[in-house]
Amino acid sequence: MPAIHRNTDGRTCGASTIVVGQSSVFANGLLVSVNGDPNTHGGGNLIASCNNVYINGKLVVNHSPDGSYPDALCPWLGGAHCFPQTNGGSPDVFVGD
């Protein structure tokens, strides 16, 4: 099972996830990320691959890795900013797909 992705966990472009889609479920003291959460570079909203685990009606994001939409640096810098996948997660909280 993949690790659950959380607020401040990294992305492949060097950004961190910002959890804005829920405010009540935590793993290791950090909010659990859900579908649509952006990153610190602006945009890069996550696309959850988990099919069966929800928080407040939104799919949970895990580090399988899960993908995302481009962030605000994609047009200029390209590369990982055009698909800033998850790059980390909880060391001991896992979620099934």
PDB file of C-alpha atoms in Angstrom:
ATOM      1  CA  MET A   1       0.000   0.000   0.000  1.00  0.00           C
ATOM      2  CA  PRO A   2       1.234   3.508  -0.776  1.00  0.00           C
ATOM      3  CA  ALA A   3       1.913   6.121   1.891  1.00  0.00           C
ATOM      4  CA  ILE A   4      -0.713   8.779   2.460  1.00  0.00           C
ATOM      5  CA  HIS A   5       0.311  12.214   1.103  1.00  0.00           C
ATOM      6  CA  ARG A   6      -0.009  15.187   3.493  1.00  0.00           C
ATOM      7  CA  ASN A   7       0.266  18.950   3.850  1.00  0.00           C
ATOM      8  CA  THR A   8       3.887  20.071   3.253  1.00  0.00           C
ATOM      9  CA  ASP A   9       4.916  16.740   1.686  1.00  0.00           C
ATOM     10  CA  GLY A  10       7.083  17.321  -1.372  1.00  0.00           C
ATOM     11  CA  ARG A  11       6.409  17.325  -5.084  1.00  0.00           C
ATOM     12  CA  THR A  12       8.800  16.276  -7.848  1.00  0.00           C
ATOM     13  CA  CYS A  13       9.273  19.915  -8.913  1.00  0.00           C
ATOM     14  CA  GLY A  14      10.549  21.005  -5.484  1.00  0.00           C
ATOM     15  CA  ALA A  15       7.241  22.491  -4.318  1.00  0.00           C
ATOM     16  CA  SER A  16       5.204  21.302  -1.323  1.00  0.00           C
ATOM     17  CA  THR A  17       1.539  20.387  -1.160  1.00  0.00           C
ATOM     18  CA  ILE A  18      -0.863  22.841   0.479  1.00  0.00           C
ATOM     19  CA  VAL A  19      -3.958  21.103   1.849  1.00  0.00           C
ATOM     20  CA  VAL A  20      -6.985  23.321   1.279  1.00  0.00           C
ATOM     21  CA  GLY A  21      -9.639  20.722   0.465  1.00  0.00           C
ATOM     22  CA  GLN A  22     -10.229  19.505   4.024  1.00  0.00           C
ATOM     23  CA  SER A  23      -9.406  20.603   7.554  1.00  0.00           C
ATOM     24  CA  SER A  24     -10.280  17.738   9.886  1.00  0.00           C
ATOM     25  CA  VAL A  25      -8.265  14.575   9.106  1.00  0.00           C
ATOM     26  CA  PHE A  26      -4.585  14.308  10.041  1.00  0.00           C
ATOM     27  CA  ALA A  27      -1.765  11.761   9.687  1.00  0.00           C
ATOM     28  CA  ASN A  28       1.346  12.267  11.825  1.00  0.00           C
ATOM     29  CA  GLY A  29       0.055  15.702  12.831  1.00  0.00           C
ATOM     30  CA  LEU A  30      -0.303  16.915   9.214  1.00  0.00           C
ATOM     31  CA  LEU A  31      -3.519  17.369   7.229  1.00  0.00           C
ATOM     32  CA  VAL A  32      -4.135  14.552   4.742  1.00  0.00           C
ATOM     33  CA  SER A  33      -4.204  15.744   1.134  1.00  0.00           C
ATOM     34  CA  VAL A  34      -7.234  15.285  -1.070  1.00  0.00           C
ATOM     35  CA  ASN A  35      -8.046  15.600  -4.738  1.00  0.00           C
ATOM     36  CA  GLY A  36      -7.509  19.158  -5.976  1.00  0.00           C
ATOM     37  CA  ASP A  37      -5.009  20.392  -3.378  1.00  0.00           C
ATOM     38  CA  PRO A  38      -2.475  22.828  -4.946  1.00  0.00           C
ATOM     39  CA  ASN A  39       1.256  23.271  -4.372  1.00  0.00           C
ATOM     40  CA  THR A  40       3.469  26.132  -3.210  1.00  0.00           C
ATOM     41  CA  HIS A  41       4.389  27.103  -6.783  1.00  0.00           C
ATOM     42  CA  GLY A  42       0.737  27.922  -7.547  1.00  0.00           C
ATOM     43  CA  GLY A  43      -1.659  25.515  -9.182  1.00  0.00           C
ATOM     44  CA  GLY A  44      -0.451  21.954  -9.588  1.00  0.00           C
ATOM     45  CA  ASN A  45      -3.751  20.659  -8.217  1.00  0.00           C
ATOM     46  CA  LEU A  46      -3.462  16.994  -7.267  1.00  0.00           C
ATOM     47  CA  ILE A  47      -5.294  14.226  -9.106  1.00  0.00           C
ATOM     48  CA  ALA A  48      -6.096  11.422  -6.653  1.00  0.00           C
ATOM     49  CA  SER A  49      -5.593   7.883  -7.916  1.00  0.00           C
ATOM     50  CA  CYS A  50      -7.203   6.362  -4.828  1.00  0.00           C
ATOM     51  CA  ASN A  51     -10.621   4.984  -5.748  1.00  0.00           C
ATOM     52  CA  ASN A  52     -12.256   4.120  -2.439  1.00  0.00           C
ATOM     53  CA  VAL A  53     -11.045   6.365   0.399  1.00  0.00           C
ATOM     54  CA  TYR A  54     -12.706   9.737   0.894  1.00  0.00           C
ATOM     55  CA  ILE A  55     -12.481  12.663   3.306  1.00  0.00           C
ATOM     56  CA  ASN A  56     -15.531  14.917   3.270  1.00  0.00           C
ATOM     57  CA  GLY A  57     -16.541  13.516  -0.124  1.00  0.00           C
ATOM     58  CA  LYS A  58     -13.104  14.051  -1.728  1.00  0.00           C
ATOM     59  CA  LEU A  59     -10.734  11.275  -2.751  1.00  0.00           C
ATOM     60  CA  VAL A  60      -7.583  10.935  -0.636  1.00  0.00           C
ATOM     61  CA  VAL A  61      -4.197  11.428  -2.317  1.00  0.00           C
ATOM     62  CA  ASN A  62      -1.435   8.900  -1.754  1.00  0.00           C
ATOM     63  CA  HIS A  63       2.182   8.706  -2.803  1.00  0.00           C
ATOM     64  CA  SER A  64       1.991   5.995  -5.414  1.00  0.00           C
ATOM     65  CA  PRO A  65       3.003   8.591  -6.836  1.00  0.00           C
ATOM     66  CA  ASP A  66      -0.151  10.531  -7.647  1.00  0.00           C
ATOM     67  CA  GLY A  67      -0.183  13.056 -10.462  1.00  0.00           C
ATOM     68  CA  SER A  68      -1.353  16.630 -10.821  1.00  0.00           C
ATOM     69  CA  TYR A  69      -2.125  19.391 -13.241  1.00  0.00           C
ATOM     70  CA  PRO A  70       0.677  21.807 -14.244  1.00  0.00           C
ATOM     71  CA  ASP A  71       1.735  24.409 -11.706  1.00  0.00           C
ATOM     72  CA  ALA A  72       2.346  28.121 -12.343  1.00  0.00           C
ATOM     73  CA  LEU A  73       6.005  27.549 -13.326  1.00  0.00           C
ATOM     74  CA  CYS A  74       5.230  25.076 -16.127  1.00  0.00           C
ATOM     75  CA  PRO A  75       5.142  27.512 -19.059  1.00  0.00           C
ATOM     76  CA  TRP A  76       8.512  29.069 -18.189  1.00  0.00           C
ATOM     77  CA  LEU A  77      10.541  26.305 -16.582  1.00  0.00           C
ATOM     78  CA  GLY A  78       8.817  23.223 -17.989  1.00  0.00           C
ATOM     79  CA  GLY A  79       9.968  19.819 -16.773  1.00  0.00           C
ATOM     80  CA  ALA A  80       8.524  18.559 -13.494  1.00  0.00           C
ATOM     81  CA  HIS A  81       6.451  21.757 -13.118  1.00  0.00           C
ATOM     82  CA  CYS A  82       4.216  20.521 -15.935  1.00  0.00           C
ATOM     83  CA  PHE A  83       3.349  17.358 -13.969  1.00  0.00           C
ATOM     84  CA  PRO A  84       4.455  17.864 -10.314  1.00  0.00           C
ATOM     85  CA  GLN A  85       3.717  14.414  -8.903  1.00  0.00           C
ATOM     86  CA  THR A  86       3.758  13.591  -5.219  1.00  0.00           C
ATOM     87  CA  ASN A  87       7.269  13.015  -3.919  1.00  0.00           C
ATOM     88  CA  GLY A  88       6.660  11.846  -0.376  1.00  0.00           C
ATOM     89  CA  GLY A  89       4.210  10.769   2.245  1.00  0.00           C
ATOM     90  CA  SER A  90       3.734   9.477   5.746  1.00  0.00           C
ATOM     91  CA  PRO A  91       6.370   7.062   7.066  1.00  0.00           C
ATOM     92  CA  ASP A  92       3.738   4.881   8.734  1.00  0.00           C
ATOM     93  CA  VAL A  93       0.196   5.704   7.495  1.00  0.00           C
ATOM     94  CA  PHE A  94      -0.835   3.936   4.314  1.00  0.00           C
ATOM     95  CA  VAL A  95      -3.966   3.905   2.173  1.00  0.00           C
ATOM     96  CA  GLY A  96      -5.226   1.321  -0.262  1.00  0.00           C
ATOM     97  CA  ASP A  97      -6.451   2.134  -3.729  1.00  0.00           C
TER      98      ASP A  97
END
